[in-house]
Amino acid sequence: MRFIAGEMSIAKDITKMSRKKTLHFSLLDPDKQKPKVAGEIASAVEEAGSSAIMVGGSTIVSQKQVDETVKAIKEQSNLPVILFPSGAKFLSEYADAVFFMSLLNSRNLDYVIREHVKGALFVKQSGIEPIPMGYVIVEPGMTAGRVGEVDLIKKDDVENAVGYALASQYLGMDFFYLEAGSGSPTPVSNKMITAVKNSINIPLIVGGGIRDANTAREKAKAGADVVVTGTKLEEEKNLKKALIDIIKSIKNRNI
Ligand code: 1GP
């Protein structure tokens, strides 16, 4: 399904839905499984109630890898596919949208703006929907922190996180993503999530190290509008059941 500019957009749709309940997004890294398996996972996450599939990672080697993964996902699910690219080379015309995200605490301007300049025309010509997003990485940051050459936000530096979030909103970003890094042993703290949530009015996405229903509920209660899980999808044998638990727990964030 492709949303038509000027009518409903994926960004508007997500924003609207997130005002009613905390959403769950599934992150699939094309480098972590074959396209066929990505398709099977996509089907399971849709059945479990996830709202979108993000496709991206820090170690992807080719656009072909992204294209094949996105195509396999689209064959097996009707969820919107949103690219989560680490660079302009990893865009795919087969996706519905792209997080046009600036890695604001990177020391390398490539991740802040230069890759965006390289990829902008592709986005326009392919018709995928760009979704402006401020993206910051908090300790420990994991591979994304290293590859992205990031000045990590210290775990307890709430004020700095709030500054980045407000700056994102003032720059006109539609979303703000607080990331601890895929596979992180510790997610972003509840205190940081609440402080950021209370200072902005764009939707707050939180990811990195969220693997079980209790943690997901805590993050939703703290103020996450969208909870992202990635590693869990690769590890879990009984994926659908595990995700149903997570998605139920964030919907009932007030319990
Ligand atoms: C990565 O935050 C996401 O951008 C997902 O993290 O793999 O730890 O779930 P996990």
PDB file of C-alpha atoms and ligand atoms in Angstrom:
ATOM      1  CA  MET A   1       0.000   0.000   0.000  1.00  0.00           C
ATOM      2  CA  ARG A   2       1.371   3.419  -0.883  1.00  0.00           C
ATOM      3  CA  PHE A   3       0.013   6.525   0.820  1.00  0.00           C
ATOM      4  CA  ILE A   4      -0.625   9.447  -1.521  1.00  0.00           C
ATOM      5  CA  ALA A   5       0.956  12.797  -0.737  1.00  0.00           C
ATOM      6  CA  GLY A   6      -1.625  15.341   0.330  1.00  0.00           C
ATOM      7  CA  GLU A   7      -3.948  12.636   1.595  1.00  0.00           C
ATOM      8  CA  MET A   8      -3.239  10.423   4.586  1.00  0.00           C
ATOM      9  CA  SER A   9       0.455   9.910   5.163  1.00  0.00           C
ATOM     10  CA  ILE A  10       2.182   7.232   7.187  1.00  0.00           C
ATOM     11  CA  ALA A  11       3.648   9.904   9.493  1.00  0.00           C
ATOM     12  CA  LYS A  12       0.224  11.420  10.151  1.00  0.00           C
ATOM     13  CA  ASP A  13      -1.314   8.007  10.593  1.00  0.00           C
ATOM     14  CA  ILE A  14       1.315   6.980  13.150  1.00  0.00           C
ATOM     15  CA  THR A  15       0.999  10.269  15.031  1.00  0.00           C
ATOM     16  CA  LYS A  16      -2.764   9.912  15.212  1.00  0.00           C
ATOM     17  CA  MET A  17      -2.644   6.279  16.351  1.00  0.00           C
ATOM     18  CA  SER A  18       0.058   7.004  18.937  1.00  0.00           C
ATOM     19  CA  ARG A  19      -2.192   9.584  20.633  1.00  0.00           C
ATOM     20  CA  LYS A  20      -4.604   6.767  21.489  1.00  0.00           C
ATOM     21  CA  LYS A  21      -2.184   4.035  22.558  1.00  0.00           C
ATOM     22  CA  THR A  22       1.505   3.191  22.652  1.00  0.00           C
ATOM     23  CA  LEU A  23       2.508   1.548  19.383  1.00  0.00           C
ATOM     24  CA  HIS A  24       4.955  -1.235  18.667  1.00  0.00           C
ATOM     25  CA  PHE A  25       7.350  -1.183  15.703  1.00  0.00           C
ATOM     26  CA  SER A  26       9.404  -4.185  14.607  1.00  0.00           C
ATOM     27  CA  LEU A  27      12.945  -3.575  13.391  1.00  0.00           C
ATOM     28  CA  LEU A  28      14.400  -6.006  10.867  1.00  0.00           C
ATOM     29  CA  ASP A  29      18.077  -5.753   9.963  1.00  0.00           C
ATOM     30  CA  PRO A  30      18.670  -7.138   6.425  1.00  0.00           C
ATOM     31  CA  ASP A  31      22.113  -8.258   7.583  1.00  0.00           C
ATOM     32  CA  LYS A  32      20.714 -10.568  10.264  1.00  0.00           C
ATOM     33  CA  GLN A  33      18.574 -12.986   8.240  1.00  0.00           C
ATOM     34  CA  LYS A  34      17.793 -14.054   4.690  1.00  0.00           C
ATOM     35  CA  PRO A  35      14.936 -12.189   2.939  1.00  0.00           C
ATOM     36  CA  LYS A  36      12.699 -15.268   3.125  1.00  0.00           C
ATOM     37  CA  VAL A  37      13.041 -15.395   6.915  1.00  0.00           C
ATOM     38  CA  ALA A  38      12.448 -11.622   7.130  1.00  0.00           C
ATOM     39  CA  GLY A  39       9.181 -12.220   5.250  1.00  0.00           C
ATOM     40  CA  GLU A  40       8.130 -14.927   7.704  1.00  0.00           C
ATOM     41  CA  ILE A  41       8.944 -12.693  10.676  1.00  0.00           C
ATOM     42  CA  ALA A  42       6.964  -9.854   9.061  1.00  0.00           C
ATOM     43  CA  SER A  43       3.911 -12.054   8.784  1.00  0.00           C
ATOM     44  CA  ALA A  44       4.197 -13.064  12.463  1.00  0.00           C
ATOM     45  CA  VAL A  45       4.666  -9.486  13.719  1.00  0.00           C
ATOM     46  CA  GLU A  46       1.633  -8.318  11.775  1.00  0.00           C
ATOM     47  CA  GLU A  47      -0.494 -11.062  13.274  1.00  0.00           C
ATOM     48  CA  ALA A  48       0.827 -10.152  16.725  1.00  0.00           C
ATOM     49  CA  GLY A  49      -0.328  -6.522  16.314  1.00  0.00           C
ATOM     50  CA  SER A  50       2.826  -4.568  15.493  1.00  0.00           C
ATOM     51  CA  SER A  51       2.038  -1.289  13.666  1.00  0.00           C
ATOM     52  CA  ALA A  52       4.984  -0.929  11.270  1.00  0.00           C
ATOM     53  CA  ILE A  53       8.152  -2.652  10.153  1.00  0.00           C
ATOM     54  CA  MET A  54      11.393  -0.712  10.168  1.00  0.00           C
ATOM     55  CA  VAL A  55      14.182  -1.993   7.933  1.00  0.00           C
ATOM     56  CA  GLY A  56      17.766  -1.023   8.594  1.00  0.00           C
ATOM     57  CA  GLY A  57      21.015  -1.671  10.433  1.00  0.00           C
ATOM     58  CA  SER A  58      24.574  -0.462  10.864  1.00  0.00           C
ATOM     59  CA  THR A  59      26.325  -3.313   9.028  1.00  0.00           C
ATOM     60  CA  ILE A  60      24.390  -3.606   5.749  1.00  0.00           C
ATOM     61  CA  VAL A  61      26.634  -4.026   2.716  1.00  0.00           C
ATOM     62  CA  SER A  62      24.425  -3.462  -0.328  1.00  0.00           C
ATOM     63  CA  GLN A  63      21.227  -1.868  -1.542  1.00  0.00           C
ATOM     64  CA  LYS A  64      20.311  -5.232  -3.078  1.00  0.00           C
ATOM     65  CA  GLN A  65      20.230  -6.721   0.423  1.00  0.00           C
ATOM     66  CA  VAL A  66      17.734  -4.012   1.477  1.00  0.00           C
ATOM     67  CA  ASP A  67      15.633  -4.355  -1.701  1.00  0.00           C
ATOM     68  CA  GLU A  68      15.334  -8.141  -1.353  1.00  0.00           C
ATOM     69  CA  THR A  69      14.406  -7.899   2.330  1.00  0.00           C
ATOM     70  CA  VAL A  70      11.794  -5.178   1.738  1.00  0.00           C
ATOM     71  CA  LYS A  71      10.263  -7.116  -1.176  1.00  0.00           C
ATOM     72  CA  ALA A  72      10.010 -10.294   0.905  1.00  0.00           C
ATOM     73  CA  ILE A  73       8.381  -8.351   3.749  1.00  0.00           C
ATOM     74  CA  LYS A  74       5.867  -6.693   1.410  1.00  0.00           C
ATOM     75  CA  GLU A  75       4.933 -10.097  -0.010  1.00  0.00           C
ATOM     76  CA  GLN A  76       4.060 -11.459   3.422  1.00  0.00           C
ATOM     77  CA  SER A  77       2.539  -8.491   5.255  1.00  0.00           C
ATOM     78  CA  ASN A  78       0.429  -5.377   4.752  1.00  0.00           C
ATOM     79  CA  LEU A  79       2.183  -3.305   7.386  1.00  0.00           C
ATOM     80  CA  PRO A  80       3.895  -0.099   6.299  1.00  0.00           C
ATOM     81  CA  VAL A  81       7.618  -0.638   5.719  1.00  0.00           C
ATOM     82  CA  ILE A  82       9.708   2.301   6.924  1.00  0.00           C
ATOM     83  CA  LEU A  83      13.404   2.391   6.061  1.00  0.00           C
ATOM     84  CA  PHE A  84      15.773   3.105   8.945  1.00  0.00           C
ATOM     85  CA  PRO A  85      18.892   3.716   6.861  1.00  0.00           C
ATOM     86  CA  SER A  86      22.480   4.169   7.954  1.00  0.00           C
ATOM     87  CA  GLY A  87      23.284   5.906   4.660  1.00  0.00           C
ATOM     88  CA  ALA A  88      22.016   6.984   1.244  1.00  0.00           C
ATOM     89  CA  LYS A  89      23.207   3.740  -0.367  1.00  0.00           C
ATOM     90  CA  PHE A  90      20.711   1.729   1.650  1.00  0.00           C
ATOM     91  CA  LEU A  91      17.453   3.204   0.430  1.00  0.00           C
ATOM     92  CA  SER A  92      14.902   1.031  -1.350  1.00  0.00           C
ATOM     93  CA  GLU A  93      12.196   2.060  -3.788  1.00  0.00           C
ATOM     94  CA  TYR A  94      10.094  -0.874  -2.596  1.00  0.00           C
ATOM     95  CA  ALA A  95       9.549   0.613   0.885  1.00  0.00           C
ATOM     96  CA  ASP A  96       6.607   2.848   1.787  1.00  0.00           C
ATOM     97  CA  ALA A  97       8.507   5.462   3.761  1.00  0.00           C
ATOM     98  CA  VAL A  98      11.900   6.376   5.137  1.00  0.00           C
ATOM     99  CA  PHE A  99      12.821   7.825   8.486  1.00  0.00           C
ATOM    100  CA  PHE A 100      14.652  10.857   7.127  1.00  0.00           C
ATOM    101  CA  MET A 101      16.611  10.960  10.333  1.00  0.00           C
ATOM    102  CA  SER A 102      19.475  13.112  11.405  1.00  0.00           C
ATOM    103  CA  LEU A 103      21.835  11.448  13.881  1.00  0.00           C
ATOM    104  CA  LEU A 104      22.139  14.644  15.879  1.00  0.00           C
ATOM    105  CA  ASN A 105      24.871  13.604  18.307  1.00  0.00           C
ATOM    106  CA  SER A 106      27.223  12.181  15.689  1.00  0.00           C
ATOM    107  CA  ARG A 107      30.638  13.836  15.277  1.00  0.00           C
ATOM    108  CA  ASN A 108      30.506  12.923  11.596  1.00  0.00           C
ATOM    109  CA  LEU A 109      28.514  15.370   9.443  1.00  0.00           C
ATOM    110  CA  ASP A 110      27.759  12.540   7.007  1.00  0.00           C
ATOM    111  CA  TYR A 111      25.217  11.160   9.478  1.00  0.00           C
ATOM    112  CA  VAL A 112      23.861  14.566  10.428  1.00  0.00           C
ATOM    113  CA  ILE A 113      23.182  15.921   6.911  1.00  0.00           C
ATOM    114  CA  ARG A 114      25.536  14.831   4.100  1.00  0.00           C
ATOM    115  CA  GLU A 115      24.041  11.354   3.520  1.00  0.00           C
ATOM    116  CA  HIS A 116      20.639  13.062   3.396  1.00  0.00           C
ATOM    117  CA  VAL A 117      21.809  15.348   0.600  1.00  0.00           C
ATOM    118  CA  LYS A 118      23.024  12.287  -1.317  1.00  0.00           C
ATOM    119  CA  GLY A 119      19.759  10.388  -0.851  1.00  0.00           C
ATOM    120  CA  ALA A 120      17.196  13.179  -1.228  1.00  0.00           C
ATOM    121  CA  LEU A 121      16.703  12.898  -4.994  1.00  0.00           C
ATOM    122  CA  PHE A 122      16.244   9.133  -4.739  1.00  0.00           C
ATOM    123  CA  VAL A 123      13.506   9.688  -2.163  1.00  0.00           C
ATOM    124  CA  LYS A 124      11.765  12.207  -4.416  1.00  0.00           C
ATOM    125  CA  GLN A 125      11.979  10.065  -7.547  1.00  0.00           C
ATOM    126  CA  SER A 126      10.968   6.803  -5.897  1.00  0.00           C
ATOM    127  CA  GLY A 127       7.946   8.380  -4.210  1.00  0.00           C
ATOM    128  CA  ILE A 128       8.671   6.898  -0.785  1.00  0.00           C
ATOM    129  CA  GLU A 129       7.441   9.130   2.027  1.00  0.00           C
ATOM    130  CA  PRO A 130      10.184  10.966   3.932  1.00  0.00           C
ATOM    131  CA  ILE A 131       9.479  11.197   7.671  1.00  0.00           C
ATOM    132  CA  PRO A 132      11.687  13.829   9.337  1.00  0.00           C
ATOM    133  CA  MET A 133      13.103  12.527  12.595  1.00  0.00           C
ATOM    134  CA  GLY A 134      15.641  13.646  15.184  1.00  0.00           C
ATOM    135  CA  TYR A 135      17.699  10.624  16.247  1.00  0.00           C
ATOM    136  CA  VAL A 136      20.049  10.451  19.235  1.00  0.00           C
ATOM    137  CA  ILE A 137      21.994   7.612  20.789  1.00  0.00           C
ATOM    138  CA  VAL A 138      22.321   7.201  24.551  1.00  0.00           C
ATOM    139  CA  GLU A 139      24.924   5.047  26.360  1.00  0.00           C
ATOM    140  CA  PRO A 140      25.928   2.288  25.777  1.00  0.00           C
ATOM    141  CA  GLY A 141      25.100   2.904  22.083  1.00  0.00           C
ATOM    142  CA  MET A 142      26.433  -0.465  20.881  1.00  0.00           C
ATOM    143  CA  THR A 143      27.318  -0.834  17.146  1.00  0.00           C
ATOM    144  CA  ALA A 144      25.174   2.137  16.091  1.00  0.00           C
ATOM    145  CA  GLY A 145      27.102   4.335  18.513  1.00  0.00           C
ATOM    146  CA  ARG A 146      30.473   3.162  17.178  1.00  0.00           C
ATOM    147  CA  VAL A 147      29.636   3.139  13.484  1.00  0.00           C
ATOM    148  CA  GLY A 148      27.760   6.438  13.793  1.00  0.00           C
ATOM    149  CA  GLU A 149      30.776   8.063  15.530  1.00  0.00           C
ATOM    150  CA  VAL A 150      28.489   9.315  18.248  1.00  0.00           C
ATOM    151  CA  ASP A 151      29.157  11.492  21.291  1.00  0.00           C
ATOM    152  CA  LEU A 152      26.857   9.311  23.363  1.00  0.00           C
ATOM    153  CA  ILE A 153      24.408  10.985  25.727  1.00  0.00           C
ATOM    154  CA  LYS A 154      25.353   9.845  29.239  1.00  0.00           C
ATOM    155  CA  LYS A 155      22.772   7.507  30.770  1.00  0.00           C
ATOM    156  CA  ASP A 156      21.786   9.995  33.456  1.00  0.00           C
ATOM    157  CA  ASP A 157      22.207  13.213  31.446  1.00  0.00           C
ATOM    158  CA  VAL A 158      18.500  13.905  31.204  1.00  0.00           C
ATOM    159  CA  GLU A 159      18.982  17.597  30.510  1.00  0.00           C
ATOM    160  CA  ASN A 160      21.091  16.896  27.429  1.00  0.00           C
ATOM    161  CA  ALA A 161      18.490  14.446  26.095  1.00  0.00           C
ATOM    162  CA  VAL A 162      15.744  17.036  26.635  1.00  0.00           C
ATOM    163  CA  GLY A 163      17.852  19.623  24.796  1.00  0.00           C
ATOM    164  CA  TYR A 164      18.207  17.344  21.770  1.00  0.00           C
ATOM    165  CA  ALA A 165      14.494  16.530  21.820  1.00  0.00           C
ATOM    166  CA  LEU A 166      13.427  20.171  21.956  1.00  0.00           C
ATOM    167  CA  ALA A 167      15.968  21.134  19.292  1.00  0.00           C
ATOM    168  CA  SER A 168      14.504  18.394  17.054  1.00  0.00           C
ATOM    169  CA  GLN A 169      11.020  19.738  17.522  1.00  0.00           C
ATOM    170  CA  TYR A 170      12.133  23.325  16.893  1.00  0.00           C
ATOM    171  CA  LEU A 171      13.931  22.195  13.717  1.00  0.00           C
ATOM    172  CA  GLY A 172      10.607  20.815  12.486  1.00  0.00           C
ATOM    173  CA  MET A 173      11.173  17.072  12.947  1.00  0.00           C
ATOM    174  CA  ASP A 174       7.956  15.024  13.109  1.00  0.00           C
ATOM    175  CA  PHE A 175       9.390  12.385  15.470  1.00  0.00           C
ATOM    176  CA  PHE A 176      12.144  12.023  18.060  1.00  0.00           C
ATOM    177  CA  TYR A 177      13.958   8.715  18.582  1.00  0.00           C
ATOM    178  CA  LEU A 178      15.809   7.918  21.834  1.00  0.00           C
ATOM    179  CA  GLU A 179      18.052   4.938  21.151  1.00  0.00           C
ATOM    180  CA  ALA A 180      20.256   2.900  23.506  1.00  0.00           C
ATOM    181  CA  GLY A 181      21.647   0.809  20.623  1.00  0.00           C
ATOM    182  CA  SER A 182      20.439  -2.489  19.253  1.00  0.00           C
ATOM    183  CA  GLY A 183      21.212  -5.338  21.648  1.00  0.00           C
ATOM    184  CA  SER A 184      21.918  -2.957  24.521  1.00  0.00           C
ATOM    185  CA  PRO A 185      22.017  -4.667  27.936  1.00  0.00           C
ATOM    186  CA  THR A 186      20.156  -1.647  29.367  1.00  0.00           C
ATOM    187  CA  PRO A 187      17.414   0.392  27.709  1.00  0.00           C
ATOM    188  CA  VAL A 188      17.058   4.184  28.007  1.00  0.00           C
ATOM    189  CA  SER A 189      16.045   5.005  31.590  1.00  0.00           C
ATOM    190  CA  ASN A 190      12.437   5.696  32.551  1.00  0.00           C
ATOM    191  CA  LYS A 191      13.527   9.015  34.036  1.00  0.00           C
ATOM    192  CA  MET A 192      15.022  10.188  30.732  1.00  0.00           C
ATOM    193  CA  ILE A 193      11.967   9.011  28.763  1.00  0.00           C
ATOM    194  CA  THR A 194       9.558  10.881  31.072  1.00  0.00           C
ATOM    195  CA  ALA A 195      11.585  14.096  31.014  1.00  0.00           C
ATOM    196  CA  VAL A 196      11.795  14.035  27.210  1.00  0.00           C
ATOM    197  CA  LYS A 197       8.132  13.147  26.784  1.00  0.00           C
ATOM    198  CA  ASN A 198       7.085  16.003  29.081  1.00  0.00           C
ATOM    199  CA  SER A 199       9.072  18.557  27.120  1.00  0.00           C
ATOM    200  CA  ILE A 200       7.978  17.856  23.520  1.00  0.00           C
ATOM    201  CA  ASN A 201       4.740  17.384  21.647  1.00  0.00           C
ATOM    202  CA  ILE A 202       6.012  15.280  18.742  1.00  0.00           C
ATOM    203  CA  PRO A 203       5.804  11.480  19.183  1.00  0.00           C
ATOM    204  CA  LEU A 204       8.656   9.876  21.102  1.00  0.00           C
ATOM    205  CA  ILE A 205      10.104   6.597  19.817  1.00  0.00           C
ATOM    206  CA  VAL A 206      12.213   4.489  22.202  1.00  0.00           C
ATOM    207  CA  GLY A 207      14.365   1.483  21.329  1.00  0.00           C
ATOM    208  CA  GLY A 208      17.417  -0.546  22.208  1.00  0.00           C
ATOM    209  CA  GLY A 209      17.487  -3.367  24.729  1.00  0.00           C
ATOM    210  CA  ILE A 210      13.725  -3.848  25.114  1.00  0.00           C
ATOM    211  CA  ARG A 211      13.130  -7.599  25.088  1.00  0.00           C
ATOM    212  CA  ASP A 212      10.269  -8.441  27.439  1.00  0.00           C
ATOM    213  CA  ALA A 213       6.746  -7.340  28.282  1.00  0.00           C
ATOM    214  CA  ASN A 214       7.633  -5.831  31.678  1.00  0.00           C
ATOM    215  CA  THR A 215      10.366  -3.610  30.265  1.00  0.00           C
ATOM    216  CA  ALA A 216       8.145  -2.599  27.345  1.00  0.00           C
ATOM    217  CA  ARG A 217       5.333  -1.669  29.759  1.00  0.00           C
ATOM    218  CA  GLU A 218       7.730   0.395  31.889  1.00  0.00           C
ATOM    219  CA  LYS A 219       8.903   2.347  28.836  1.00  0.00           C
ATOM    220  CA  ALA A 220       5.311   2.922  27.696  1.00  0.00           C
ATOM    221  CA  LYS A 221       4.317   4.086  31.171  1.00  0.00           C
ATOM    222  CA  ALA A 222       7.329   6.389  31.301  1.00  0.00           C
ATOM    223  CA  GLY A 223       6.101   8.091  28.117  1.00  0.00           C
ATOM    224  CA  ALA A 224       7.256   6.245  24.988  1.00  0.00           C
ATOM    225  CA  ASP A 225       4.708   6.685  22.180  1.00  0.00           C
ATOM    226  CA  VAL A 226       6.349   3.949  20.127  1.00  0.00           C
ATOM    227  CA  VAL A 227       8.391   1.021  21.465  1.00  0.00           C
ATOM    228  CA  VAL A 228      10.796  -0.638  19.019  1.00  0.00           C
ATOM    229  CA  THR A 229      12.079  -4.193  19.297  1.00  0.00           C
ATOM    230  CA  GLY A 230      14.672  -5.678  16.988  1.00  0.00           C
ATOM    231  CA  THR A 231      16.948  -8.279  18.576  1.00  0.00           C
ATOM    232  CA  LYS A 232      13.979 -10.027  20.179  1.00  0.00           C
ATOM    233  CA  LEU A 233      12.610 -10.854  16.726  1.00  0.00           C
ATOM    234  CA  GLU A 234      15.811 -12.633  15.736  1.00  0.00           C
ATOM    235  CA  GLU A 235      16.189 -14.571  18.949  1.00  0.00           C
ATOM    236  CA  GLU A 236      12.705 -15.715  19.713  1.00  0.00           C
ATOM    237  CA  LYS A 237      11.457 -19.155  18.697  1.00  0.00           C
ATOM    238  CA  ASN A 238       7.870 -18.516  19.700  1.00  0.00           C
ATOM    239  CA  LEU A 239       7.957 -15.025  18.246  1.00  0.00           C
ATOM    240  CA  LYS A 240       4.268 -14.384  17.834  1.00  0.00           C
ATOM    241  CA  LYS A 241       3.415 -15.245  21.437  1.00  0.00           C
ATOM    242  CA  ALA A 242       6.312 -13.185  22.827  1.00  0.00           C
ATOM    243  CA  LEU A 243       5.298 -10.180  20.745  1.00  0.00           C
ATOM    244  CA  ILE A 244       1.636 -10.472  21.664  1.00  0.00           C
ATOM    245  CA  ASP A 245       2.720 -10.214  25.326  1.00  0.00           C
ATOM    246  CA  ILE A 246       4.834  -7.123  24.614  1.00  0.00           C
ATOM    247  CA  ILE A 247       2.149  -5.413  22.542  1.00  0.00           C
ATOM    248  CA  LYS A 248      -0.558  -6.146  25.105  1.00  0.00           C
ATOM    249  CA  SER A 249       1.633  -4.772  27.876  1.00  0.00           C
ATOM    250  CA  ILE A 250       2.252  -1.423  26.146  1.00  0.00           C
ATOM    251  CA  LYS A 251      -1.390  -0.962  25.183  1.00  0.00           C
ATOM    252  CA  ASN A 252      -2.260  -1.294  28.841  1.00  0.00           C
ATOM    253  CA  ARG A 253       0.357   1.212  29.917  1.00  0.00           C
ATOM    254  CA  ASN A 254      -1.872   2.600  32.640  1.00  0.00           C
ATOM    255  CA  ILE A 255      -2.257  -0.705  34.464  1.00  0.00           C
TER     256      ILE A 255
HETATM  257  C1  1GP B   1      17.627  -0.428  17.264  1.00  0.00           C
HETATM  258  O1  1GP B   1      16.407   0.305  19.042  1.00  0.00           O
HETATM  259  C2  1GP B   1      16.391  -0.614  18.048  1.00  0.00           C
HETATM  260  O2  1GP B   1      17.570   0.809  16.622  1.00  0.00           O
HETATM  261  C3  1GP B   1      16.184  -2.038  18.443  1.00  0.00           C
HETATM  262  O3  1GP B   1      16.996  -2.451  19.506  1.00  0.00           O
HETATM  263  O4  1GP B   1      17.647  -4.749  18.808  1.00  0.00           O
HETATM  264  O5  1GP B   1      17.875  -4.039  21.193  1.00  0.00           O
HETATM  265  O6  1GP B   1      15.630  -4.426  20.201  1.00  0.00           O
HETATM  266  P1  1GP B   1      17.033  -4.012  19.952  1.00  0.00           P
END
